[in-house]
């Protein structure tokens, strides 16, 4: 049995708690974008958003401190550092959605691994919903913007993630175009993950079938060996019996 490191134990134990925090953040972000609250409610939601995001910052720092080789871990997780540090410098909620999707996909993926259809549906719904919120948050209110409602945002997200691109809705702001690029890459990556999962599942089933066939063949060979040995023994006994029954020749 392979012994887990402290970092692996931390990631395993915080996987679902962070997914729950991500869901809470998604709910808060949804209210902020769709409800457009003002005054005290807007302030409370913003505080809740930052608290949830702070937990991801704590998770990053803990994983860094528990890494056996912190320098190597730091270099390999530069993207994690960017999505954690940039929103702290400037309240850019777009980047916070990146780790949100990552946390949810990690938790959901471990549960539905092997169930390709369920994984695909959950991943697509999450990706489209998050992208719709993000593009509406960035585009709404800008002069000449083509996306001014959540329905238009959902339509744009679906046409973009499927690489159809009708062109009736499209982002005009720089952050909106960044979201479009991330959505395109996310859609292609999701298709790649599903394809790889399907291929892995097929290879696994073929390997299981081949192993079962080999085991059955070995079992049949053993049975044939046992039957041959039994027939050989019976033949020897019969030959000995016939030899004993034959009269001895006169001298």
Tab-separated table of C-alpha atoms in Angstrom:
chain	number	residue	atom	x	y	z
A	1	UNK	CA	0.000	0.000	0.000
A	2	UNK	CA	1.383	3.398	-1.046
A	3	UNK	CA	1.654	5.837	1.840
A	4	UNK	CA	0.071	9.213	1.172
A	5	UNK	CA	1.956	12.425	1.783
A	6	UNK	CA	0.531	15.252	3.899
A	7	UNK	CA	-0.168	17.217	0.746
A	8	UNK	CA	-2.137	14.349	-0.787
A	9	UNK	CA	-4.114	13.911	2.438
A	10	UNK	CA	-4.892	17.617	2.510
A	11	UNK	CA	-6.120	17.603	-1.098
A	12	UNK	CA	-8.223	14.504	-0.477
A	13	UNK	CA	-9.851	15.908	2.668
A	14	UNK	CA	-10.467	19.401	1.274
A	15	UNK	CA	-11.744	18.303	-2.124
A	16	UNK	CA	-15.450	18.329	-1.266
A	17	UNK	CA	-15.330	21.224	1.245
A	18	UNK	CA	-13.739	23.399	-1.454
A	19	UNK	CA	-16.366	22.211	-3.932
A	20	UNK	CA	-19.076	23.326	-1.486
A	21	UNK	CA	-17.324	26.688	-1.081
A	22	UNK	CA	-17.214	26.957	-4.870
A	23	UNK	CA	-20.955	26.291	-5.065
A	24	UNK	CA	-21.582	28.984	-2.459
A	25	UNK	CA	-19.437	31.392	-4.433
A	26	UNK	CA	-21.315	30.475	-7.616
A	27	UNK	CA	-24.627	31.196	-5.881
A	28	UNK	CA	-23.343	34.562	-4.614
A	29	UNK	CA	-21.958	35.450	-8.024
A	30	UNK	CA	-25.243	34.484	-9.673
A	31	UNK	CA	-27.178	36.822	-7.374
A	32	UNK	CA	-24.677	39.602	-8.030
A	33	UNK	CA	-24.958	39.273	-11.809
A	34	UNK	CA	-28.637	38.427	-12.230
A	35	UNK	CA	-30.088	40.386	-9.303
A	36	UNK	CA	-27.786	43.409	-9.483
A	37	UNK	CA	-28.252	44.248	-5.786
A	38	UNK	CA	-27.461	47.651	-4.302
A	39	UNK	CA	-26.558	49.056	-0.911
A	40	UNK	CA	-26.065	46.770	2.080
A	41	UNK	CA	-27.068	43.632	0.194
A	42	UNK	CA	-24.429	44.273	-2.461
A	43	UNK	CA	-21.818	44.877	0.257
A	44	UNK	CA	-22.709	41.651	2.103
A	45	UNK	CA	-22.578	39.607	-1.081
A	46	UNK	CA	-19.208	41.092	-1.977
A	47	UNK	CA	-17.856	40.226	1.474
A	48	UNK	CA	-19.182	36.669	1.168
A	49	UNK	CA	-17.544	36.404	-2.246
A	50	UNK	CA	-14.177	37.509	-0.888
A	51	UNK	CA	-14.439	35.168	2.100
A	52	UNK	CA	-15.101	32.220	-0.196
A	53	UNK	CA	-12.209	33.283	-2.407
A	54	UNK	CA	-9.980	33.620	0.641
A	55	UNK	CA	-10.489	29.934	1.375
A	56	UNK	CA	-8.979	29.107	-2.000
A	57	UNK	CA	-6.033	31.335	-1.126
A	58	UNK	CA	-5.580	29.436	2.147
A	59	UNK	CA	-5.763	26.144	0.252
A	60	UNK	CA	-3.029	27.302	-2.124
A	61	UNK	CA	-0.751	28.379	0.728
A	62	UNK	CA	-1.295	25.141	2.652
A	63	UNK	CA	-0.577	22.991	-0.412
A	64	UNK	CA	2.584	25.017	-1.011
A	65	UNK	CA	3.740	24.581	2.596
A	66	UNK	CA	3.074	20.813	2.536
A	67	UNK	CA	4.872	20.199	-0.762
A	68	UNK	CA	8.029	18.067	-0.383
A	69	UNK	CA	9.853	20.299	-2.865
A	70	UNK	CA	8.296	23.756	-2.577
A	71	UNK	CA	10.345	25.288	-5.356
A	72	UNK	CA	9.378	22.586	-7.832
A	73	UNK	CA	5.732	22.709	-6.714
A	74	UNK	CA	5.712	26.497	-7.079
A	75	UNK	CA	7.054	26.308	-10.630
A	76	UNK	CA	4.543	23.630	-11.626
A	77	UNK	CA	1.598	25.597	-10.193
A	78	UNK	CA	2.280	29.074	-11.574
A	79	UNK	CA	-1.203	29.203	-13.097
A	80	UNK	CA	-2.716	28.526	-9.660
A	81	UNK	CA	-0.684	31.445	-8.325
A	82	UNK	CA	-1.987	33.748	-11.053
A	83	UNK	CA	-5.655	32.939	-10.521
A	84	UNK	CA	-5.172	33.385	-6.770
A	85	UNK	CA	-3.043	36.536	-6.789
A	86	UNK	CA	-4.546	38.659	-9.573
A	87	UNK	CA	-8.023	39.005	-8.047
A	88	UNK	CA	-6.400	40.109	-4.784
A	89	UNK	CA	-4.691	42.946	-6.634
A	90	UNK	CA	-7.829	43.911	-8.535
A	91	UNK	CA	-11.371	42.645	-7.899
A	92	UNK	CA	-11.623	40.795	-11.182
A	93	UNK	CA	-14.314	38.167	-10.627
A	94	UNK	CA	-13.642	36.595	-13.998
A	95	UNK	CA	-10.422	34.948	-12.813
A	96	UNK	CA	-12.121	33.656	-9.687
A	97	UNK	CA	-14.423	31.623	-11.907
A	98	UNK	CA	-11.452	29.673	-13.264
A	99	UNK	CA	-10.668	28.030	-9.932
A	100	UNK	CA	-14.400	27.668	-9.277
A	101	UNK	CA	-14.805	25.486	-12.349
A	102	UNK	CA	-11.634	23.598	-11.465
A	103	UNK	CA	-12.801	22.796	-7.926
A	104	UNK	CA	-16.235	21.636	-9.040
A	105	UNK	CA	-14.924	19.599	-11.962
A	106	UNK	CA	-12.362	17.894	-9.710
A	107	UNK	CA	-14.979	16.847	-7.158
A	108	UNK	CA	-17.632	15.906	-9.705
A	109	UNK	CA	-15.123	14.120	-11.903
A	110	UNK	CA	-14.014	11.799	-9.086
A	111	UNK	CA	-17.622	10.863	-8.359
A	112	UNK	CA	-18.815	10.234	-11.914
A	113	UNK	CA	-15.554	8.882	-13.297
A	114	UNK	CA	-16.398	6.087	-15.693
A	115	UNK	CA	-19.877	7.506	-16.307
A	116	UNK	CA	-19.019	9.400	-19.442
A	117	UNK	CA	-22.518	10.642	-20.255
A	118	UNK	CA	-23.078	12.050	-16.746
A	119	UNK	CA	-19.630	13.644	-16.700
A	120	UNK	CA	-20.233	15.266	-20.080
A	121	UNK	CA	-23.637	16.658	-19.167
A	122	UNK	CA	-22.495	18.065	-15.814
A	123	UNK	CA	-19.362	19.578	-17.347
A	124	UNK	CA	-21.192	21.227	-20.239
A	125	UNK	CA	-23.946	22.657	-18.018
A	126	UNK	CA	-21.429	24.072	-15.560
A	127	UNK	CA	-19.247	25.531	-18.304
A	128	UNK	CA	-22.161	27.169	-20.143
A	129	UNK	CA	-23.752	28.586	-16.989
A	130	UNK	CA	-20.519	30.067	-15.647
A	131	UNK	CA	-19.585	31.500	-19.037
A	132	UNK	CA	-23.068	33.016	-19.403
A	133	UNK	CA	-22.797	34.766	-16.061
A	134	UNK	CA	-19.291	36.006	-16.787
A	135	UNK	CA	-20.069	37.375	-20.259
A	136	UNK	CA	-23.239	39.102	-19.030
A	137	UNK	CA	-21.324	40.648	-16.142
A	138	UNK	CA	-18.722	42.083	-18.525
A	139	UNK	CA	-20.854	43.080	-21.520
A	140	UNK	CA	-24.062	44.423	-20.010
A	141	UNK	CA	-24.318	48.189	-19.991
A	142	UNK	CA	-21.606	48.891	-22.570
A	143	UNK	CA	-22.637	51.004	-25.586
A	144	UNK	CA	-23.110	48.785	-28.629
A	145	UNK	CA	-22.957	45.544	-26.631
A	146	UNK	CA	-24.809	42.628	-28.238
A	147	UNK	CA	-25.318	40.710	-24.993
A	148	UNK	CA	-27.647	42.550	-22.618
A	149	UNK	CA	-29.705	39.747	-21.012
A	150	UNK	CA	-29.083	36.336	-19.482
A	151	UNK	CA	-30.987	34.624	-22.292
A	152	UNK	CA	-28.725	36.208	-24.875
A	153	UNK	CA	-25.698	35.222	-22.788
A	154	UNK	CA	-26.812	31.582	-22.638
A	155	UNK	CA	-27.442	31.522	-26.398
A	156	UNK	CA	-23.992	32.980	-27.027
A	157	UNK	CA	-22.337	30.486	-24.668
A	158	UNK	CA	-24.041	27.503	-26.319
A	159	UNK	CA	-23.150	28.637	-29.845
A	160	UNK	CA	-19.568	29.340	-28.756
A	161	UNK	CA	-18.892	26.130	-26.829
A	162	UNK	CA	-20.234	24.082	-29.742
A	163	UNK	CA	-17.994	26.116	-32.120
A	164	UNK	CA	-21.040	27.071	-34.216
A	165	UNK	CA	-20.668	30.835	-33.794
A	166	UNK	CA	-23.717	32.320	-35.522
A	167	UNK	CA	-22.362	35.833	-35.028
A	168	UNK	CA	-25.634	37.398	-33.844
A	169	UNK	CA	-24.162	37.842	-30.359
A	170	UNK	CA	-20.493	38.461	-29.712
A	171	UNK	CA	-18.423	40.242	-27.041
A	172	UNK	CA	-17.091	43.725	-27.668
A	173	UNK	CA	-15.043	44.216	-24.473
A	174	UNK	CA	-11.570	42.832	-23.870
A	175	UNK	CA	-12.607	40.791	-20.790
A	176	UNK	CA	-15.570	39.476	-22.790
A	177	UNK	CA	-13.283	38.282	-25.560
A	178	UNK	CA	-11.034	36.643	-22.972
A	179	UNK	CA	-14.091	34.780	-21.695
A	180	UNK	CA	-14.879	33.707	-25.274
A	181	UNK	CA	-11.367	32.307	-25.723
A	182	UNK	CA	-11.531	30.470	-22.388
A	183	UNK	CA	-14.931	29.047	-23.310
A	184	UNK	CA	-13.656	27.810	-26.663
A	185	UNK	CA	-10.617	26.202	-25.033
A	186	UNK	CA	-12.798	24.773	-22.275
A	187	UNK	CA	-15.208	23.243	-24.785
A	188	UNK	CA	-12.399	21.672	-26.791
A	189	UNK	CA	-10.728	20.422	-23.599
A	190	UNK	CA	-13.988	18.906	-22.378
A	191	UNK	CA	-14.412	17.043	-25.659
A	192	UNK	CA	-10.821	15.825	-25.359
A	193	UNK	CA	-11.389	14.611	-21.790
A	194	UNK	CA	-14.565	12.787	-22.778
A	195	UNK	CA	-12.851	11.205	-25.791
A	196	UNK	CA	-9.895	10.117	-23.654
A	197	UNK	CA	-12.233	8.721	-20.983
A	198	UNK	CA	-14.185	6.788	-23.595
A	199	UNK	CA	-10.998	5.408	-25.136
A	200	UNK	CA	-9.672	4.462	-21.697
A	201	UNK	CA	-12.944	2.723	-20.859
A	202	UNK	CA	-12.882	0.753	-24.131
A	203	UNK	CA	-9.256	-0.295	-23.586
A	204	UNK	CA	-10.071	-1.341	-20.026
A	205	UNK	CA	-13.050	-3.441	-21.136
A	206	UNK	CA	-11.009	-5.072	-23.883
A	207	UNK	CA	-8.229	-5.835	-21.395
A	208	UNK	CA	-10.743	-7.306	-18.930
A	209	UNK	CA	-12.272	-9.454	-21.673
A	210	UNK	CA	-8.836	-10.600	-22.823
A	211	UNK	CA	-7.850	-11.479	-19.255
A	212	UNK	CA	-11.084	-13.396	-18.774
A	213	UNK	CA	-10.520	-15.291	-22.040
A	214	UNK	CA	-6.960	-16.132	-21.033
A	215	UNK	CA	-8.170	-17.365	-17.644
A	216	UNK	CA	-10.870	-19.471	-19.317
A	217	UNK	CA	-8.350	-20.907	-21.781
A	218	UNK	CA	-5.947	-21.799	-18.967
A	219	UNK	CA	-8.792	-23.441	-17.071
A	220	UNK	CA	-9.766	-25.513	-20.115
A	221	UNK	CA	-6.165	-26.595	-20.616
A	222	UNK	CA	-5.955	-27.750	-16.999
A	223	UNK	CA	-9.205	-29.670	-17.382
A	224	UNK	CA	-7.891	-31.369	-20.536
A	225	UNK	CA	-4.661	-32.287	-18.744
A	226	UNK	CA	-6.607	-33.813	-15.879
A	227	UNK	CA	-8.815	-35.790	-18.292
A	228	UNK	CA	-5.782	-37.035	-20.231
A	229	UNK	CA	-4.075	-38.136	-17.005
A	230	UNK	CA	-7.255	-39.918	-15.886
A	231	UNK	CA	-7.602	-41.676	-19.250
A	232	UNK	CA	-3.921	-42.661	-19.152
A	233	UNK	CA	-4.339	-44.194	-15.719
A	234	UNK	CA	-7.476	-46.083	-16.797
A	235	UNK	CA	-5.661	-47.357	-19.890
A	236	UNK	CA	-2.734	-48.588	-17.787
A	237	UNK	CA	-5.071	-50.351	-15.372
A	238	UNK	CA	-6.941	-51.992	-18.269
A	239	UNK	CA	-3.714	-53.153	-19.908
A	240	UNK	CA	-2.493	-54.580	-16.611
A	241	UNK	CA	-5.797	-56.351	-16.069
A	242	UNK	CA	-5.736	-57.884	-19.558
A	243	UNK	CA	-2.142	-58.923	-19.081
A	244	UNK	CA	-3.043	-60.595	-15.800
A	245	UNK	CA	-6.040	-62.427	-17.354
A	246	UNK	CA	-4.032	-63.929	-20.251
A	247	UNK	CA	-2.781	-67.541	-19.523
A	248	UNK	CA	0.899	-67.981	-19.348
A	249	UNK	CA	2.427	-69.731	-22.403
A	250	UNK	CA	3.567	-73.443	-21.981
A	251	UNK	CA	7.223	-74.103	-21.707
